[in-house]
XYZ file of N, CA and C in Angstrom:
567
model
N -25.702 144.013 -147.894
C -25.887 144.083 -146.460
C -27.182 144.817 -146.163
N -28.042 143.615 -145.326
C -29.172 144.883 -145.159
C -28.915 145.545 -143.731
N -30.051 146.876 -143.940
C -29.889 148.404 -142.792
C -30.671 147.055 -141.637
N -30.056 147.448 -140.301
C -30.712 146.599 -139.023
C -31.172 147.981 -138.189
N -32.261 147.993 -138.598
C -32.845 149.005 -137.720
C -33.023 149.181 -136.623
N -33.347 147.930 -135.730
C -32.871 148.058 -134.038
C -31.741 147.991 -133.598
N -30.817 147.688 -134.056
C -29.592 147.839 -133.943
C -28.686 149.021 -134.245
N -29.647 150.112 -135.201
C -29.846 151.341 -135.734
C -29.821 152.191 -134.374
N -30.982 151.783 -134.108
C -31.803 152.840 -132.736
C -30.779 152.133 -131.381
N -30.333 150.732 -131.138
C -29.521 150.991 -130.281
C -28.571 151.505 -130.239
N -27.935 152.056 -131.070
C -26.709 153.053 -131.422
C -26.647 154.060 -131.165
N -28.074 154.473 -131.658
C -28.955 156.168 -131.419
C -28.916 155.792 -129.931
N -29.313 155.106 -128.739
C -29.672 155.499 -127.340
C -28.588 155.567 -126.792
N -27.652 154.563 -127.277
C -26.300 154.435 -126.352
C -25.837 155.812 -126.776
N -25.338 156.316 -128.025
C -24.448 157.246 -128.035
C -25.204 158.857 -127.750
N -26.640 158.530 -127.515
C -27.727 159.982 -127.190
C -27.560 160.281 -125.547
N -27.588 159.037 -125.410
C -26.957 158.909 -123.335
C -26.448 158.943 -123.162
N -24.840 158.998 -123.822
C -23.305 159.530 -123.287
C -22.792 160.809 -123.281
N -23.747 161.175 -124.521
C -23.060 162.651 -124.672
C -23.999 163.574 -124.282
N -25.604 163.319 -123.620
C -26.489 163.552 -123.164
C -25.678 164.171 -121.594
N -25.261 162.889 -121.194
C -24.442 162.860 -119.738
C -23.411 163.966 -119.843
N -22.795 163.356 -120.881
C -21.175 164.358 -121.104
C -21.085 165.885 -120.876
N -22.206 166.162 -121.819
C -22.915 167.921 -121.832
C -23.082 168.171 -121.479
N -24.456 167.604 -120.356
C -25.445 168.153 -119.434
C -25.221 169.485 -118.792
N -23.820 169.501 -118.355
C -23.282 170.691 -117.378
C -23.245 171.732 -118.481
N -22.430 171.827 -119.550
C -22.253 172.621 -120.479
C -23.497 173.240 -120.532
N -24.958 172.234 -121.228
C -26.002 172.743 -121.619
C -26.646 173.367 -120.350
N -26.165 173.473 -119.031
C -26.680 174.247 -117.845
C -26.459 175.316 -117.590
N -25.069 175.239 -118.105
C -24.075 176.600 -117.751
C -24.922 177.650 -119.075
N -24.994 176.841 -120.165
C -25.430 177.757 -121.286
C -26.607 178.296 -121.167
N -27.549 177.323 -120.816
C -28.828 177.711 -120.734
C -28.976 178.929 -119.728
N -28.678 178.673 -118.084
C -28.947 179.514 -117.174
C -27.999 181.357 -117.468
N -26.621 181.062 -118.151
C -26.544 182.570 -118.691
C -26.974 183.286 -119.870
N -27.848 182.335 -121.049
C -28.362 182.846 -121.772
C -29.736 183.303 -121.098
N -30.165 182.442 -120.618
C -31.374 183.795 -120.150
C -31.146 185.251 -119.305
N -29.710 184.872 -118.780
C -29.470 185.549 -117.917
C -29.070 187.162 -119.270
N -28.366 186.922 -120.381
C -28.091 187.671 -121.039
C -29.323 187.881 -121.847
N -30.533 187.195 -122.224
C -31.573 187.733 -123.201
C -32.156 188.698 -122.011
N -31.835 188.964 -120.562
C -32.629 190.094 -119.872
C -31.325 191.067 -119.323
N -30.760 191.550 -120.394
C -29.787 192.316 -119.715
C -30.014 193.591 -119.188
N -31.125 193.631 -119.881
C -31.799 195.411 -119.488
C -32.206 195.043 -118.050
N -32.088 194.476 -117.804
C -32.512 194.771 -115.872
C -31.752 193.927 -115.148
N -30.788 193.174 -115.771
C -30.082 192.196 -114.501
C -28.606 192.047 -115.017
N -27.751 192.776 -114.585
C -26.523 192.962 -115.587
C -25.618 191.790 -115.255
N -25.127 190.748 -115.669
C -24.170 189.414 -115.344
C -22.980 189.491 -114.686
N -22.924 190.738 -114.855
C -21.271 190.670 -114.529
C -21.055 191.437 -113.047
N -21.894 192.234 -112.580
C -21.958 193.257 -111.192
C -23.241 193.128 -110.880
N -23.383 193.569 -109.721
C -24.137 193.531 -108.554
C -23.860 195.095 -108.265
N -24.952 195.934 -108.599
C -25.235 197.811 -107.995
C -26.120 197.731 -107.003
N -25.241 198.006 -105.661
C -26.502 198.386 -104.734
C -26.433 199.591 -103.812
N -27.344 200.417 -103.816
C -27.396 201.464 -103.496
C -28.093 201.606 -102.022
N -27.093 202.057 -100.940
C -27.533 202.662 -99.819
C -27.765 204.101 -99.351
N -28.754 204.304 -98.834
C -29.274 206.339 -98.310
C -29.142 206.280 -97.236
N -28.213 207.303 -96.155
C -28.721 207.074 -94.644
C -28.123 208.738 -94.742
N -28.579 208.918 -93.171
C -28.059 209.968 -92.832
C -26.912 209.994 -91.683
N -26.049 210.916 -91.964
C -25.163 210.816 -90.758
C -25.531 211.234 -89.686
N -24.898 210.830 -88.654
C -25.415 211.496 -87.353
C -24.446 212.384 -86.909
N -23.077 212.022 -87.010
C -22.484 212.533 -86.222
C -21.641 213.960 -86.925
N -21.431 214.913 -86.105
C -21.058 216.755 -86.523
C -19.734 215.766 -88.108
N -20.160 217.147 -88.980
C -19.202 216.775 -90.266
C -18.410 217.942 -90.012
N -17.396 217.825 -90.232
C -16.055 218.715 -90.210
C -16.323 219.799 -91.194
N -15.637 220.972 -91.486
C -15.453 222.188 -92.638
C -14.801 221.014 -93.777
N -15.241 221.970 -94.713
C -14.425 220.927 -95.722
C -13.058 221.385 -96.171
N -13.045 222.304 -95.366
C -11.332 222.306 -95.047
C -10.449 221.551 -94.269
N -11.372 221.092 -93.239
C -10.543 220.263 -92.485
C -10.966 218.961 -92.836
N -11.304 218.555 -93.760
C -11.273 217.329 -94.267
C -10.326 216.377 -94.974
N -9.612 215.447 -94.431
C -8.695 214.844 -94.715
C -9.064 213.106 -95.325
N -7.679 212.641 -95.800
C -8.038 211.287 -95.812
C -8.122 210.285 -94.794
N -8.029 211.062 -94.004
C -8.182 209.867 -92.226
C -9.174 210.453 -91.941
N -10.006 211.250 -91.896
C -11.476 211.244 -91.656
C -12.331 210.571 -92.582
N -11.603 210.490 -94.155
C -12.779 209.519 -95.065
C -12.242 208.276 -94.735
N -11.780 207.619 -94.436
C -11.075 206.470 -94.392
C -12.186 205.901 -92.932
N -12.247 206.734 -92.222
C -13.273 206.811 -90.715
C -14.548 206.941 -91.624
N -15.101 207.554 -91.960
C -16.182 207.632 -93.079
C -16.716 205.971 -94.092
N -15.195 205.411 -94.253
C -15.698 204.275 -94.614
C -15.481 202.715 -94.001
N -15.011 202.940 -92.782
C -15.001 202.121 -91.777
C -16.648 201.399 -92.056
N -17.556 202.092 -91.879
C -19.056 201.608 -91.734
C -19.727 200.636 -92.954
N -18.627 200.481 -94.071
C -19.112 199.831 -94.833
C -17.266 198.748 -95.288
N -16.547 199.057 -94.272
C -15.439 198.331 -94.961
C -14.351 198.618 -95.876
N -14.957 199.154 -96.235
C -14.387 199.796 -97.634
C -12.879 200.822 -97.609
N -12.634 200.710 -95.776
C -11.365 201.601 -96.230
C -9.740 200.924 -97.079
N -9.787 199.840 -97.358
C -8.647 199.905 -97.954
C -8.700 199.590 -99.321
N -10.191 199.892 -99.698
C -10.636 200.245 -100.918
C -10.412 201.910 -101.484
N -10.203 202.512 -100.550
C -9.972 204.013 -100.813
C -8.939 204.910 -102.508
N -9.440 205.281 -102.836
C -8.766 205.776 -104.009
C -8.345 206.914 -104.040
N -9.355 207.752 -104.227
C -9.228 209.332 -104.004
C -10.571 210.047 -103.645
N -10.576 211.199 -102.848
C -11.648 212.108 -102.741
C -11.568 213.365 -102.976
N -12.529 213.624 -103.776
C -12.367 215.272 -103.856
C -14.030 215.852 -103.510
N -14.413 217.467 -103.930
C -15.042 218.140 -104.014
C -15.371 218.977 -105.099
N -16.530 217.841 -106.013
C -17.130 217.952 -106.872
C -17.936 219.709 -106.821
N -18.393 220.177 -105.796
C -18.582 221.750 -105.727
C -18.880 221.830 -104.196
N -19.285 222.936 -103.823
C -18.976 223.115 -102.502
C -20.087 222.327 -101.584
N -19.909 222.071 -100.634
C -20.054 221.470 -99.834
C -21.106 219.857 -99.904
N -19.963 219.195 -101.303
C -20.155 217.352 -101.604
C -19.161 217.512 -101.886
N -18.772 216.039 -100.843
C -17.643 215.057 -101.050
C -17.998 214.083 -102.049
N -16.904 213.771 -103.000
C -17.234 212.070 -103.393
C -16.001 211.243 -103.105
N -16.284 210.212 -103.035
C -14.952 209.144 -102.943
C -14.832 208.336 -104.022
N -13.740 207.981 -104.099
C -14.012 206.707 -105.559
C -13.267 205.989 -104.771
N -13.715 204.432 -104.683
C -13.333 203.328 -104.248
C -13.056 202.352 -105.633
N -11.644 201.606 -105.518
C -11.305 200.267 -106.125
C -12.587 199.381 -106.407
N -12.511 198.842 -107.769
C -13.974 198.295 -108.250
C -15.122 198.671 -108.712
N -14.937 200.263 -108.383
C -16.043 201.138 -109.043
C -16.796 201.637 -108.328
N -16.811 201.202 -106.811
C -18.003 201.720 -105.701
C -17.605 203.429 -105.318
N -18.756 203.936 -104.893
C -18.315 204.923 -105.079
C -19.241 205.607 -103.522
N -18.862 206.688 -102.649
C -19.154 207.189 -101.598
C -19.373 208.951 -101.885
N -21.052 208.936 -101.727
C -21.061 210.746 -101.853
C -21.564 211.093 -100.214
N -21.049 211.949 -100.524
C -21.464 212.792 -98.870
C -22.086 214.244 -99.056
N -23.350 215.122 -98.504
C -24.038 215.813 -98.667
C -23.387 216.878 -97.705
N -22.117 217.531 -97.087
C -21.822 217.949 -96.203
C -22.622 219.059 -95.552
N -23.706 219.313 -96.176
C -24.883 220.229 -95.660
C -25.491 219.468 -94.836
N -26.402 218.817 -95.324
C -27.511 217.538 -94.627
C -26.717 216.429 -94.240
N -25.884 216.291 -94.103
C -25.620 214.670 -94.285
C -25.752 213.596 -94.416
N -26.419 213.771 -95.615
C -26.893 213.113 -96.449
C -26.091 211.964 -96.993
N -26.063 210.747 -97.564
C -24.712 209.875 -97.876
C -25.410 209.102 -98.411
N -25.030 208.859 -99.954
C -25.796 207.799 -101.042
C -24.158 206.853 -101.161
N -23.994 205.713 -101.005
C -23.084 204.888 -100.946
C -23.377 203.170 -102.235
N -22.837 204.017 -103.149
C -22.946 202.444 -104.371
C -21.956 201.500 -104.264
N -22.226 200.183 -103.992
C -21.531 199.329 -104.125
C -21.404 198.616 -105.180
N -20.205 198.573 -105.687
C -20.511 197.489 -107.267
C -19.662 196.334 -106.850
N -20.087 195.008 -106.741
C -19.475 193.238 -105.887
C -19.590 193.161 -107.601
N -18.492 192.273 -108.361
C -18.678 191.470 -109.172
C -19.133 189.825 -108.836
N -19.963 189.456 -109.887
C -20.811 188.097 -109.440
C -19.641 187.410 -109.948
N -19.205 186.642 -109.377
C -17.972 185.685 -110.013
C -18.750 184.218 -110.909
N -19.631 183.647 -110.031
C -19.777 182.576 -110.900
C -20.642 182.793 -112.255
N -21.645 183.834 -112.169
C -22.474 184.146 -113.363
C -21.978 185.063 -114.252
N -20.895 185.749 -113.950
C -20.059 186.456 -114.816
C -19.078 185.243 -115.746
N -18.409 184.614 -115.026
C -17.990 183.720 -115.617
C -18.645 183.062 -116.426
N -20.053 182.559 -116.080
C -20.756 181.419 -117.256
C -21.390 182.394 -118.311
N -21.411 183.718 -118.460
C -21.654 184.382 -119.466
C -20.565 184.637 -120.386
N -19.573 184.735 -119.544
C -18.142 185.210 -120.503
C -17.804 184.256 -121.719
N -18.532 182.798 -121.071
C -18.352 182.087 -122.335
C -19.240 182.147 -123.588
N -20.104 182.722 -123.685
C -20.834 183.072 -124.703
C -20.146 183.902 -125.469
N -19.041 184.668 -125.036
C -17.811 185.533 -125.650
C -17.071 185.067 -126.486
N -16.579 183.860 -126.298
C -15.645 183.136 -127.009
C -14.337 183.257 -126.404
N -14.083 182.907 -124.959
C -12.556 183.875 -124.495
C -11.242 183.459 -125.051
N -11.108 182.443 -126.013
C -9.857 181.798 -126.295
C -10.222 181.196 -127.079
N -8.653 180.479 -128.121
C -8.742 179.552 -128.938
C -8.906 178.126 -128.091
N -8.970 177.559 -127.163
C -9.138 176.483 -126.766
C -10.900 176.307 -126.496
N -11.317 177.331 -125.814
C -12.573 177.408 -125.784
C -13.346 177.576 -127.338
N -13.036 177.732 -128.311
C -13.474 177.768 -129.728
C -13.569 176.148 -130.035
N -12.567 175.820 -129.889
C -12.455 174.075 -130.054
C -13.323 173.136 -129.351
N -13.356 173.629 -128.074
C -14.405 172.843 -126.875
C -15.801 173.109 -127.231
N -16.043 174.771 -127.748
C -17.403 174.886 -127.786
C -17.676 174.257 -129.573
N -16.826 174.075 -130.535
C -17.174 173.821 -131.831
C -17.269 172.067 -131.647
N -16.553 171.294 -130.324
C -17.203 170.253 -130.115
C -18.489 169.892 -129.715
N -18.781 170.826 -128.933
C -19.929 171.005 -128.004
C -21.098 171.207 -128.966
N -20.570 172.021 -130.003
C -22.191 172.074 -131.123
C -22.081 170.765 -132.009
N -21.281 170.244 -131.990
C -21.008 168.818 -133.045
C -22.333 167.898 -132.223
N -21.647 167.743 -130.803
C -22.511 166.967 -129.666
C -24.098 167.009 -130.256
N -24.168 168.105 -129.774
C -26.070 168.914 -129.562
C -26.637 168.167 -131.197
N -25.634 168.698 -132.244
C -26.332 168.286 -133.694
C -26.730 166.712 -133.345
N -25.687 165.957 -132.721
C -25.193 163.887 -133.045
C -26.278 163.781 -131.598
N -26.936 164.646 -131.051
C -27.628 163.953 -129.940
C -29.063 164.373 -129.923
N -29.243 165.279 -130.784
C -30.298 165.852 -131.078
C -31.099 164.874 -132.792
N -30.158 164.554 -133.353
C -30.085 163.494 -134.396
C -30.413 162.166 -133.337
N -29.667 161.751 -133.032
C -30.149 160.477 -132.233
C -31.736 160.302 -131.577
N -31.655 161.431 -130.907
C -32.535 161.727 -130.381
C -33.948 161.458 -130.907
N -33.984 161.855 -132.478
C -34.927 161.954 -133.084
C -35.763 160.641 -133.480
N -34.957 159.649 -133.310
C -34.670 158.167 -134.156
C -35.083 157.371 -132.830
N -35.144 157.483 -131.623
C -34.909 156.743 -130.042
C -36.969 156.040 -130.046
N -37.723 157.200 -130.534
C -38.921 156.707 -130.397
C -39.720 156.334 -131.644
N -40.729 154.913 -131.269
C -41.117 154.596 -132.447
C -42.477 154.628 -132.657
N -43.478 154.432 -133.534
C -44.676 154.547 -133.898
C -45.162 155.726 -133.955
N -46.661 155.922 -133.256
C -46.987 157.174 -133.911
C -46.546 158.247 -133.054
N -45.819 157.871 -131.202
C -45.618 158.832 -131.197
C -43.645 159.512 -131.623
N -43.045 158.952 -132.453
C -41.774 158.819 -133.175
C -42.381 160.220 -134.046
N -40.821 159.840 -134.994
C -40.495 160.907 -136.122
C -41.866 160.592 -137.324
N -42.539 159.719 -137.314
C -43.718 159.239 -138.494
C -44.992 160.041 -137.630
N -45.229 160.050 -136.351
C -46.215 160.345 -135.823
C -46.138 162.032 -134.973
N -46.335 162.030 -133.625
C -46.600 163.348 -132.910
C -45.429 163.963 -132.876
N -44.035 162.675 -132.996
C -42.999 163.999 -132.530
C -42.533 164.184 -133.868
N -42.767 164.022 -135.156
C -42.506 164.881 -136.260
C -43.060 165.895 -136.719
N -44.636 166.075 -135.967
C -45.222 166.799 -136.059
C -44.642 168.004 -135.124
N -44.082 167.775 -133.523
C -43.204 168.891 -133.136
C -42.226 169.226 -133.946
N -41.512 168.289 -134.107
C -40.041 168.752 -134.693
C -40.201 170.048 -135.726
N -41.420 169.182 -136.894
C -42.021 170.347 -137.560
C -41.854 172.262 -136.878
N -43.004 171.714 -136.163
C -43.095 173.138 -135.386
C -42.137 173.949 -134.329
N -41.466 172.898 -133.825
C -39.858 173.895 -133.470
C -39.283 173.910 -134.824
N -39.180 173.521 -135.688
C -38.282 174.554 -136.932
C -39.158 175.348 -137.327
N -40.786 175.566 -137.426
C -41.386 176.216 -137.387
C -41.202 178.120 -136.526
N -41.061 177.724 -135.640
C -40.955 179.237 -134.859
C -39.685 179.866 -135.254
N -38.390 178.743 -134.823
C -37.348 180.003 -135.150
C -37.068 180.830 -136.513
N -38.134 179.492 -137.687
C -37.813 180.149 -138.957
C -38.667 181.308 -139.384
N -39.863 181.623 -138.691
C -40.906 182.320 -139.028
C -40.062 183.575 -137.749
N -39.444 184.011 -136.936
C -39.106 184.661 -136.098
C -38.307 185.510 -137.120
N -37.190 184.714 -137.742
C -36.226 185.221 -138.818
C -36.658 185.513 -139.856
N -37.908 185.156 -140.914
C -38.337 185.462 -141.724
C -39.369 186.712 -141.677
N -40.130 187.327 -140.530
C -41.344 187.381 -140.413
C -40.959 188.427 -139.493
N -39.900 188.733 -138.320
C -39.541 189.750 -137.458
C -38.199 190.613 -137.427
């Protein structure tokens, strides 16, 4: 039996364009939280820290007479009261609050002063990072399909163009040089 080489390469396009299609989302989700995780030093995936300064205006009570229905009034201005946890007095005259989720409310009862952190978890980009985790045995299976894909479409792939600029001509000469970098990265850094 002889090899039918266009019949070869139509095999390679049909099955490089299905699973091309099939992935696409996968390879989006992956791509956009891996960069998101190669810059973790400044953009954390999973929370959102944002920090507000103002001053109060209005007279602050002794901090004796400070109760939890005056902080609860205290966090009316940002919502946050049925986020309320506990408050105490870290030394004399600062309040802090700890709010559900991690946000947290200081009060300067001298100046009134008030640094207020909010921590929002990002739901959808937390999520598309978590999978880089591995969260389950079902997700092990989906993603050990998912690299089968990339190998059988990235193979296809290779085979789709012909002459010089194909695997004989310019794009073997890339291919070359993308195995080029990552191997000299690992060897060399």
């Amino acid at each position: 039996m002889k090899f039918n080489l266009k019949l070869f390469r139509k095999w390679c396009r049909l099955i490089h364009r299905d699973l091309s299609y099939f992935f696409a989302g996968m390879l989006l989700i992956y791509a956009v939280s891996g960069l998101v995780m190669n810059h973790r030093d400044r953009i954390n995936p999973h929370f959102s820290l944002t920090t507000h300064q103002y001053q109060l205006k209005e007279a602050i009570p002794a901090q004796k007479e400070i109760d939890k229905k005056y902080v609860l009034h205290l966090l009316e201005r940002h919502d946050e009261q049925l986020n309320y946890t506990k408050h105490y007095f870290p030394k004399q005259g600062v309040m802090k609050v700890f709010l559900k989720g991690g946000s947290n409310y200081t009060l300067d009862m001298n100046t009134g002063s008030v640094v207020y952190e909010s921590v929002k978890r990002r739901p959808i980009l937390g999520a598309m990072t978590k999978l880089h985790y591995n969260p389950g045995k079902w997700w092990t299976v989906f993603a050990d399909v998912f690299a089968v894909a990339i190998l059988v479409i990235t193979l296809t792939g290779i085979f789709l163009v012909r002459g010089n600029k194909g695997l004989w001509g310019r794009g073997g000469i890339e291919l070359a040089i993308g195995l080029l970098i990552p191997l000299s990265f690992l060897l060399f850094f």
